[in-house]
Structures are given as structure tokens and as C-alpha cells.
Coordinates of C-alpha atoms in Angstrom, one line a residue:
M12 CA -17.6 -8.8 23.5
N13 CA -20.9 -9.4 25.1
T14 CA -23.7 -11.5 23.6
K15 CA -25.9 -8.5 22.8
S16 CA -23.1 -6.7 20.9
L17 CA -22.2 -9.9 19.1
K18 CA -25.8 -10.4 17.9
I19 CA -26.1 -6.8 16.7
L20 CA -22.9 -7.1 14.7
E21 CA -23.8 -10.5 13.3
S22 CA -27.1 -9.1 12.0
L23 CA -25.4 -6.1 10.4
A24 CA -22.7 -8.2 8.9
K25 CA -25.2 -10.6 7.4
E26 CA -27.2 -7.8 5.8
A27 CA -24.0 -6.1 4.5
S28 CA -22.8 -9.3 2.9
M29 CA -25.9 -9.2 0.6
K30 CA -25.2 -5.6 -0.5
G31 CA -23.4 -4.5 -3.6
V32 CA -22.3 -6.5 -6.6
V33 CA -19.3 -8.5 -5.5
K34 CA -20.3 -11.6 -3.6
R35 CA -18.4 -11.6 -0.4
E36 CA -19.0 -12.4 3.3
V37 CA -18.5 -9.4 5.6
S38 CA -17.1 -10.1 9.0
I39 CA -18.5 -8.8 12.3
E40 CA -15.1 -7.3 13.1
A41 CA -15.2 -5.3 9.9
V42 CA -18.6 -3.9 10.9
R43 CA -17.2 -3.0 14.3
R44 CA -14.1 -1.3 12.9
V45 CA -16.1 0.8 10.5
I46 CA -18.5 2.0 13.2
R47 CA -15.5 2.7 15.4
A48 CA -13.7 4.7 12.7
L49 CA -16.7 7.0 12.1
Y50 CA -17.3 7.3 15.9
R51 CA -13.7 8.6 16.4
L52 CA -13.7 10.7 13.3
G53 CA -17.0 12.3 14.0
I54 CA -17.7 13.3 10.4
A55 CA -15.8 12.2 7.3
D56 CA -16.2 11.1 3.7
F57 CA -16.4 7.5 2.6
W58 CA -12.7 7.4 1.6
T59 CA -11.4 8.7 5.0
V60 CA -13.6 6.2 6.9
T61 CA -12.2 3.4 4.7
S62 CA -8.6 4.5 5.4
N63 CA -9.1 4.9 9.1
S64 CA -11.0 1.6 9.6
G65 CA -8.1 -0.4 8.0
E66 CA -10.7 -2.6 6.3
Y67 CA -11.1 -3.8 2.7
I68 CA -12.9 -1.1 0.6
I69 CA -15.5 -3.5 -0.8
D70 CA -16.5 -4.5 2.8
V71 CA -16.6 -0.9 3.9
F72 CA -18.9 0.0 1.0
K73 CA -21.3 -2.9 1.8
I74 CA -21.3 -2.0 5.5
M75 CA -21.9 1.7 4.8
L76 CA -24.9 1.0 2.7
T77 CA -26.3 -1.2 5.5
L78 CA -25.6 1.5 8.2
L79 CA -27.3 4.2 6.1
E80 CA -30.3 2.0 5.5
K81 CA -30.6 1.1 9.2
G82 CA -30.4 4.8 10.3
I83 CA -27.1 4.2 12.1
V84 CA -25.3 6.6 9.7
E85 CA -26.6 9.6 7.9
R86 CA -25.2 11.9 5.1
K87 CA -24.2 15.5 5.7
D88 CA -23.6 17.9 2.8
K89 CA -23.9 15.0 0.3
D90 CA -20.5 13.4 0.7
M91 CA -19.9 13.5 4.4
L92 CA -21.0 10.8 6.8
T93 CA -21.7 10.8 10.5
L94 CA -23.3 8.6 13.1
T95 CA -26.9 9.4 14.0
N96 CA -28.1 9.5 17.6
K97 CA -29.0 5.8 17.1
G98 CA -25.5 5.2 15.8
I99 CA -23.9 7.0 18.7
Q100 CA -26.0 5.0 21.2
L101 CA -25.0 1.8 19.5
A102 CA -21.3 2.8 19.6
Q103 CA -21.3 3.9 23.2
E104 CA -23.7 1.6 25.0
D105 CA -23.5 -1.6 23.0
L106 CA -20.0 -1.6 21.5
K107 CA -18.5 0.2 24.5
F108 CA -16.6 2.8 22.6
K109 CA -15.3 5.5 25.0
H110 CA -12.4 7.5 23.6
K111 CA -12.1 9.5 20.4
D112 CA -8.5 10.5 20.7
F113 CA -5.8 9.4 18.3
F114 CA -2.5 8.3 19.9
T115 CA -0.3 7.9 16.8
C116 CA 3.0 9.7 17.2
K117 CA 2.6 13.2 15.7
S118 CA 6.4 13.6 15.1
C119 CA 6.7 10.6 12.8
S120 CA 3.0 9.8 12.0
G121 CA 3.7 6.3 13.2
K122 CA 6.4 5.6 10.6
T123 CA 9.1 5.1 13.4
I124 CA 11.6 7.5 11.7
V125 CA 11.9 11.3 11.1
I126 CA 13.6 13.2 8.4
K127 CA 16.4 15.4 9.8
G128 CA 20.0 16.6 9.3
K129 CA 21.6 15.8 6.0
F130 CA 18.5 13.8 4.9
L131 CA 16.4 17.0 5.3
E132 CA 18.6 18.7 2.8
I133 CA 18.2 15.7 0.4
Y134 CA 14.5 16.0 0.8
K135 CA 14.5 19.6 -0.3
K136 CA 16.6 18.8 -3.3
Y137 CA 14.6 15.7 -4.2
S138 CA 11.3 17.6 -4.0
K139 CA 12.5 20.1 -6.6
I140 CA 13.7 17.3 -8.9
V141 CA 10.5 15.2 -8.8
S142 CA 8.3 18.3 -9.3
N143 CA 9.1 17.9 -13.0
R144 CA 8.4 14.1 -13.1
P145 CA 6.5 12.6 -16.1
K146 CA 2.8 12.4 -15.9
V147 CA 1.3 9.4 -14.2
K148 CA 0.3 6.5 -16.5
Y149 CA -2.7 4.7 -15.1
E150 CA -2.3 2.0 -17.8
Y151 CA 0.8 0.9 -15.9
D152 CA -1.1 0.9 -12.6
Q153 CA 1.0 3.9 -11.4
A154 CA 0.1 5.6 -8.2
P155 CA 3.0 7.7 -6.9
I156 CA 3.4 8.3 -3.2
H157 CA 4.0 11.7 -1.6
P158 CA 7.6 12.9 -2.1
Q159 CA 8.1 13.0 1.7
D160 CA 7.3 9.3 1.9
A161 CA 9.9 8.5 -0.8
I162 CA 12.4 10.1 1.6
N163 CA 10.9 8.3 4.5
R164 CA 11.5 5.0 2.7
M165 CA 15.1 6.0 2.2
V166 CA 15.5 7.0 5.9
F167 CA 13.9 3.7 7.0
L168 CA 16.4 1.7 4.8
Y169 CA 19.2 3.7 6.4
E170 CA 18.0 3.1 9.9
K171 CA 17.8 -0.7 9.2
G172 CA 21.3 -0.8 7.8
D173 CA 20.0 -1.6 4.3
L174 CA 21.5 1.5 2.5
E175 CA 25.3 2.0 3.2
G176 CA 27.5 0.0 0.9
K177 CA 24.5 -2.0 -0.4
E178 CA 23.7 -3.1 -3.9
I179 CA 20.0 -2.2 -4.3
I180 CA 17.5 -3.0 -7.1
L181 CA 14.1 -1.4 -7.5
L182 CA 11.5 -3.4 -9.4
G183 CA 9.3 -0.7 -10.8
D184 CA 9.8 2.9 -9.6
D185 CA 7.0 5.3 -10.4
D186 CA 7.7 6.6 -6.8
L187 CA 11.2 7.6 -7.9
V188 CA 12.8 6.0 -4.8
S189 CA 15.9 5.2 -6.8
L190 CA 16.6 9.0 -6.9
A191 CA 16.0 9.4 -3.1
I192 CA 18.4 6.7 -2.1
S193 CA 21.0 7.6 -4.8
L194 CA 21.1 11.2 -3.7
T195 CA 22.6 10.0 -0.4
K196 CA 25.6 8.6 -2.2
L197 CA 25.6 5.8 0.3
P198 CA 24.6 2.6 -1.7
E199 CA 27.3 0.8 -3.6
R200 CA 25.0 0.2 -6.6
V201 CA 21.5 1.2 -7.6
A202 CA 19.5 -0.4 -10.5
I203 CA 16.0 0.2 -11.5
L204 CA 13.7 -2.0 -13.8
D205 CA 10.5 -0.5 -15.3
V206 CA 8.5 -0.7 -18.5
D207 CA 7.7 3.1 -18.7
D208 CA 10.1 4.6 -21.3
E209 CA 9.4 8.2 -20.2
L210 CA 10.0 7.4 -16.5
L211 CA 13.2 5.6 -17.3
S212 CA 14.4 8.5 -19.4
F213 CA 13.6 11.0 -16.6
I214 CA 15.6 8.9 -14.1
K215 CA 18.5 8.5 -16.5
K216 CA 18.7 12.3 -17.1
V217 CA 18.6 13.1 -13.4
S218 CA 21.2 10.4 -12.7
E219 CA 23.6 11.8 -15.3
K220 CA 23.1 15.4 -14.1
E221 CA 23.6 14.5 -10.4
E222 CA 26.3 11.9 -11.2
L223 CA 24.3 9.2 -9.4
N224 CA 25.3 6.2 -11.7
I225 CA 21.8 4.6 -11.5
E226 CA 21.5 1.6 -13.8
V227 CA 18.3 2.2 -15.8
I228 CA 16.9 -0.9 -17.5
K229 CA 13.7 -1.5 -19.4
H230 CA 12.2 -4.8 -18.4
D231 CA 8.7 -6.3 -18.1
L232 CA 8.6 -8.2 -14.8
R233 CA 6.2 -10.8 -16.3
H234 CA 9.5 -12.2 -17.7
P235 CA 12.3 -13.6 -15.5
L236 CA 15.1 -11.2 -14.6
P237 CA 18.0 -10.8 -17.1
E238 CA 20.8 -13.3 -16.2
N239 CA 23.2 -10.6 -15.3
L240 CA 20.9 -9.2 -12.6
A241 CA 19.6 -12.5 -11.0
G242 CA 21.4 -13.3 -7.8
S243 CA 23.3 -10.0 -7.8
F244 CA 21.8 -7.7 -5.2
D245 CA 21.8 -7.3 -1.4
V246 CA 18.4 -5.5 -1.2
F247 CA 15.3 -5.2 -3.4
F248 CA 12.5 -2.7 -3.1
T249 CA 9.1 -2.9 -4.9
D250 CA 5.6 -1.4 -4.6
P251 CA 3.5 -3.8 -6.7
P252 CA -0.1 -3.8 -7.9
D253 CA -2.2 -4.7 -4.9
T254 CA -3.5 -7.8 -6.6
L255 CA -2.8 -11.3 -5.5
W256 CA -0.5 -12.2 -8.4
G257 CA 0.9 -8.7 -8.7
L258 CA 2.2 -8.8 -5.2
I259 CA 3.5 -12.4 -5.5
L260 CA 5.1 -11.8 -8.9
F261 CA 7.0 -8.6 -7.9
V262 CA 8.2 -10.0 -4.6
S263 CA 9.2 -13.3 -6.4
R264 CA 11.3 -11.3 -8.9
G265 CA 12.8 -9.5 -6.0
V266 CA 13.8 -12.7 -4.3
E267 CA 15.3 -13.8 -7.7
S268 CA 17.5 -10.7 -7.6
L269 CA 19.1 -11.5 -4.2
R270 CA 22.5 -13.0 -3.7
K271 CA 22.4 -16.4 -2.1
D272 CA 25.6 -16.0 -0.1
I273 CA 24.3 -13.3 2.3
R274 CA 21.2 -12.6 4.4
G275 CA 19.5 -10.5 1.8
V276 CA 16.6 -8.1 2.4
G277 CA 13.5 -7.1 0.6
Y278 CA 10.9 -4.4 0.9
F279 CA 7.4 -4.3 -0.5
C280 CA 4.1 -2.4 0.2
M281 CA 0.6 -3.7 0.6
T282 CA -2.7 -1.9 1.5
H283 CA -5.7 -2.9 3.6
A284 CA -8.1 -0.8 1.4
D285 CA -7.4 -3.0 -1.7
C286 CA -6.2 -6.2 0.1
P287 CA -8.5 -8.2 2.3
L288 CA -6.8 -10.2 5.1
E289 CA -7.3 -13.4 3.0
R290 CA -4.9 -11.9 0.4
W291 CA -2.5 -10.8 3.1
R292 CA -2.4 -14.4 4.3
R293 CA -1.7 -15.8 0.9
V294 CA 1.0 -13.3 0.0
L295 CA 2.8 -13.7 3.4
D296 CA 2.5 -17.5 3.0
A297 CA 4.2 -17.1 -0.4
V298 CA 6.9 -15.0 1.2
L299 CA 7.7 -17.7 3.8
K300 CA 7.8 -20.3 1.0
M301 CA 10.3 -18.2 -0.8
G302 CA 12.7 -18.5 2.1
M303 CA 12.0 -15.0 3.5
V304 CA 10.4 -13.8 6.8
P305 CA 8.8 -10.5 7.7
T306 CA 10.8 -8.5 10.2
D307 CA 8.8 -5.2 10.1
I308 CA 5.3 -4.1 9.1
I309 CA 4.8 -0.4 9.4
H310 CA 1.1 0.5 9.1
D311 CA 0.1 3.4 6.8
F312 CA 3.7 4.2 6.0
N313 CA 2.9 5.4 2.4
T314 CA 0.3 7.9 1.3
Y315 CA -0.5 8.0 -2.5
V316 CA -1.3 11.3 -4.1
D317 CA -2.6 10.5 -7.5
L318 CA -4.7 7.3 -7.3
D319 CA -7.3 6.6 -10.0
V320 CA -10.6 5.5 -8.4
S321 CA -12.5 5.3 -11.7
S322 CA -11.2 1.8 -12.3
E323 CA -10.4 -1.5 -10.6
D324 CA -12.8 -3.0 -8.1
Y325 CA -14.4 0.4 -7.2
V326 CA -16.3 0.4 -10.5
T327 CA -17.3 -3.2 -10.4
E328 CA -18.9 -2.7 -6.9
G329 CA -20.5 0.6 -7.9
I330 CA -18.9 2.8 -5.3
G331 CA -18.8 5.8 -7.6
K332 CA -22.6 5.7 -7.9
Y333 CA -23.0 6.4 -4.2
F334 CA -19.9 8.5 -3.3
S335 CA -18.0 11.2 -5.1
P336 CA -14.3 10.8 -5.8
P337 CA -12.0 11.7 -2.9
K338 CA -10.9 15.3 -2.5
A339 CA -7.7 14.6 -0.6
P340 CA -5.2 11.8 -0.4
W341 CA -6.6 8.8 1.5
Y342 CA -5.0 5.7 0.1
K343 CA -2.2 4.3 2.3
S344 CA -0.1 1.2 2.4
S345 CA 2.1 -0.6 4.9
L346 CA 5.8 -0.9 4.4
I347 CA 6.9 -4.5 4.8
R348 CA 10.5 -5.5 5.3
I349 CA 11.4 -9.2 4.8
E350 CA 14.8 -10.9 5.3
K351 CA 16.3 -14.2 4.2
A352 CA 15.7 -17.0 6.7
G353 CA 16.2 -20.1 4.6
E354 CA 17.0 -21.2 1.1
L355 CA 15.8 -18.7 -1.5
K356 CA 13.3 -20.0 -3.9
P357 CA 11.3 -17.6 -6.1
Y358 CA 7.6 -18.4 -6.2
I359 CA 7.4 -17.8 -9.9
E360 CA 10.5 -18.9 -11.9
G361 CA 9.2 -18.7 -15.5
E362 CA 7.1 -16.3 -17.5
M363 CA 3.9 -14.9 -15.9
K364 CA 1.0 -15.2 -18.4
G365 CA -2.7 -14.3 -18.3
E366 CA -4.7 -11.3 -17.0
E367 CA -4.6 -12.2 -13.3
L368 CA -1.8 -9.7 -12.7
Y369 CA -4.3 -6.9 -12.6
D370 CA -7.3 -8.7 -11.2
Y371 CA -8.1 -6.8 -8.0
L372 CA -11.1 -9.0 -7.2
L373 CA -9.1 -12.3 -7.1
I374 CA -8.6 -13.0 -3.4

């Protein structure tokens, strides 16, 4: 990056850091990526730009306010954003952006797997089953993924050898992945822990009807696992709240569930929109301290279809005052696979107390 470009980005980042309510320093790379995202998209709403940039939504908001103020970005039809002539000149001449093409694989959408054969038949059956799922409960921080991505998760586990003959536990399951993997009849055992009585009842009824033998257990993960479940599983899967302690707690309970005499595997999901890189570092550092190591991180693997944007950090920062709620799914997360690479030691061994579990602004 040349000196002129660096100075321009530094100035924009400095001004962006002073915008909004949440006190936070915006990086020059975040500014660059937001401009690049809008340059490639041409025209898009705030939520799509956030998703495409891969940046923390609080930073994107601060940057967008600055770019609008500087005449680099303008609104079209109220909710749509586009670069002005000044913005296009900045992108092309100063930041050296040339291409607008997207090169992600169209067959798999970058997920590295495709649904076909017998799994395609399971997908059709699964879609019918989950169409009658219970309503989403935002009080439990539920945000279900698209049914196709639940099947994609199952296929990914299969491809990695983490499905056949395995004993699998799901720590929270508003995505109903327990049904997706159980419909294959490939795992040796499937158990699911959740606090939502209605969700648990739904899974139990489907399990009985389809003879899936899913173990359905009501349990609050703020408490340690029941003794009969700790150290009993080959694989765990969880999609935690995207808070610092939500992520660490759920993964820690997952590690607690793994057998110590084999090289156990875990899966969890984490976003960029709600998780700044500082939080990624702290969570992955905790993963390493628990005796696990990441083997795969698949970007934008999961798309969430019923996310509540009227809460969490969006309200605190005031995003809703400037931009209308999203009209289409935009919120995505990475799928992260971790594997035992040392002595297993849960990060949180006792009871989790306090309100930090749902503090989205705690970095």
C-alpha cells in the first residue's frame, strides 16, 4: 500500500473511530474492506455490505457514517448505498481496486461440499420435517440457519469422518442439526442438550416417529454437564451466542463432553459481523488452552434466516436509526472444526454466573 493510500485510510479510520456510541478504534484495513465491498457490489444495503466486507458491524456502521459524510458514498432509494464518483475515483486510483468479479465456487458457495445422492433425499425429507418447527425464541438468543445449511453441516461431518459410528452431542440445537445427522442413521449415538422445552419436545416427537433414538435432555449450559455425559462423546457440535463468554462457555462444555482416550473432535460457529478479530483471538486462544487445535475454518458456511436485529449491539450503537431492518438473510458465520491435540482441559469447569454470557459488546 502506497503512502498516499495509507494517509487517506488513516484519516478516514480516525474520523470513523469518533462516530457512533460505542467507543472503539477503527482500523485502516476495515475502512479499505468496506470500500472494496461496496465497489464490488455496486449498490447494496448496509447489511449486505457488512456481510460482504467480513468486518465487525459496529466498525462498518462507523465507517459508513464517515463515508456518507465525506461524499464517498451516497444513498439510493433510502436504504441502498453506492459509491459516488468521488468514491469510485478513490477506489480505482488510490486504493487500486480493479476487478468486481466474485470467484467463490458457485457449485458449493465456498462450503467445500455439495449435497447429492442419498443426502439429497435426506435434505428433502428434513425440509418437510422442519417446516413445522417451533417458533423462534429470541429470549434464548435463537437464530436458526437455513435448512440447507443444516444438511451442509451434516455432509461436512460425513466428509471429515466425524459421522459414521460416532457418538455425537449437540450443545443447543435451535438449528435442528440433531435431526439432520440422525436421519442418515450413521452415528452410533446422538444426544442433544437445550433449555427450550418446546424445541426439545419437537425433536423428541420426530425422533420417536422416525425411530432416530435421539437422547433429548433439558440442561442449562451455565451449569457443568451431567456426570453421565461428561467424557462420553467422540464429537460435539455447538453454535453459541457470538459473545466472548458465550463462545468460550459452549466450547468448554463441548470439550468437557469428549472422551479422553481418543482424538476427539468439536465444531462451533463464529461470525465476523458480531465478532471483531480481537474476540476471535481470545476465543481461539482459549481453544488452544483447552487442548484443541483448529483444523478447518470455512468462511460464510452458515446463513441465518430469522435474526433479530432489534436487540444486541445494533441498538446500543444506533444502527436502526440510520438503516432499515434487512429485507433478506445477510448474517453468516464460519464453521470451525477443532481436534484434540493435547490434554483436554475445559476452560470453565464450574458454574457460569453473571450477565456476561449475552454481552455482545464485551470484546
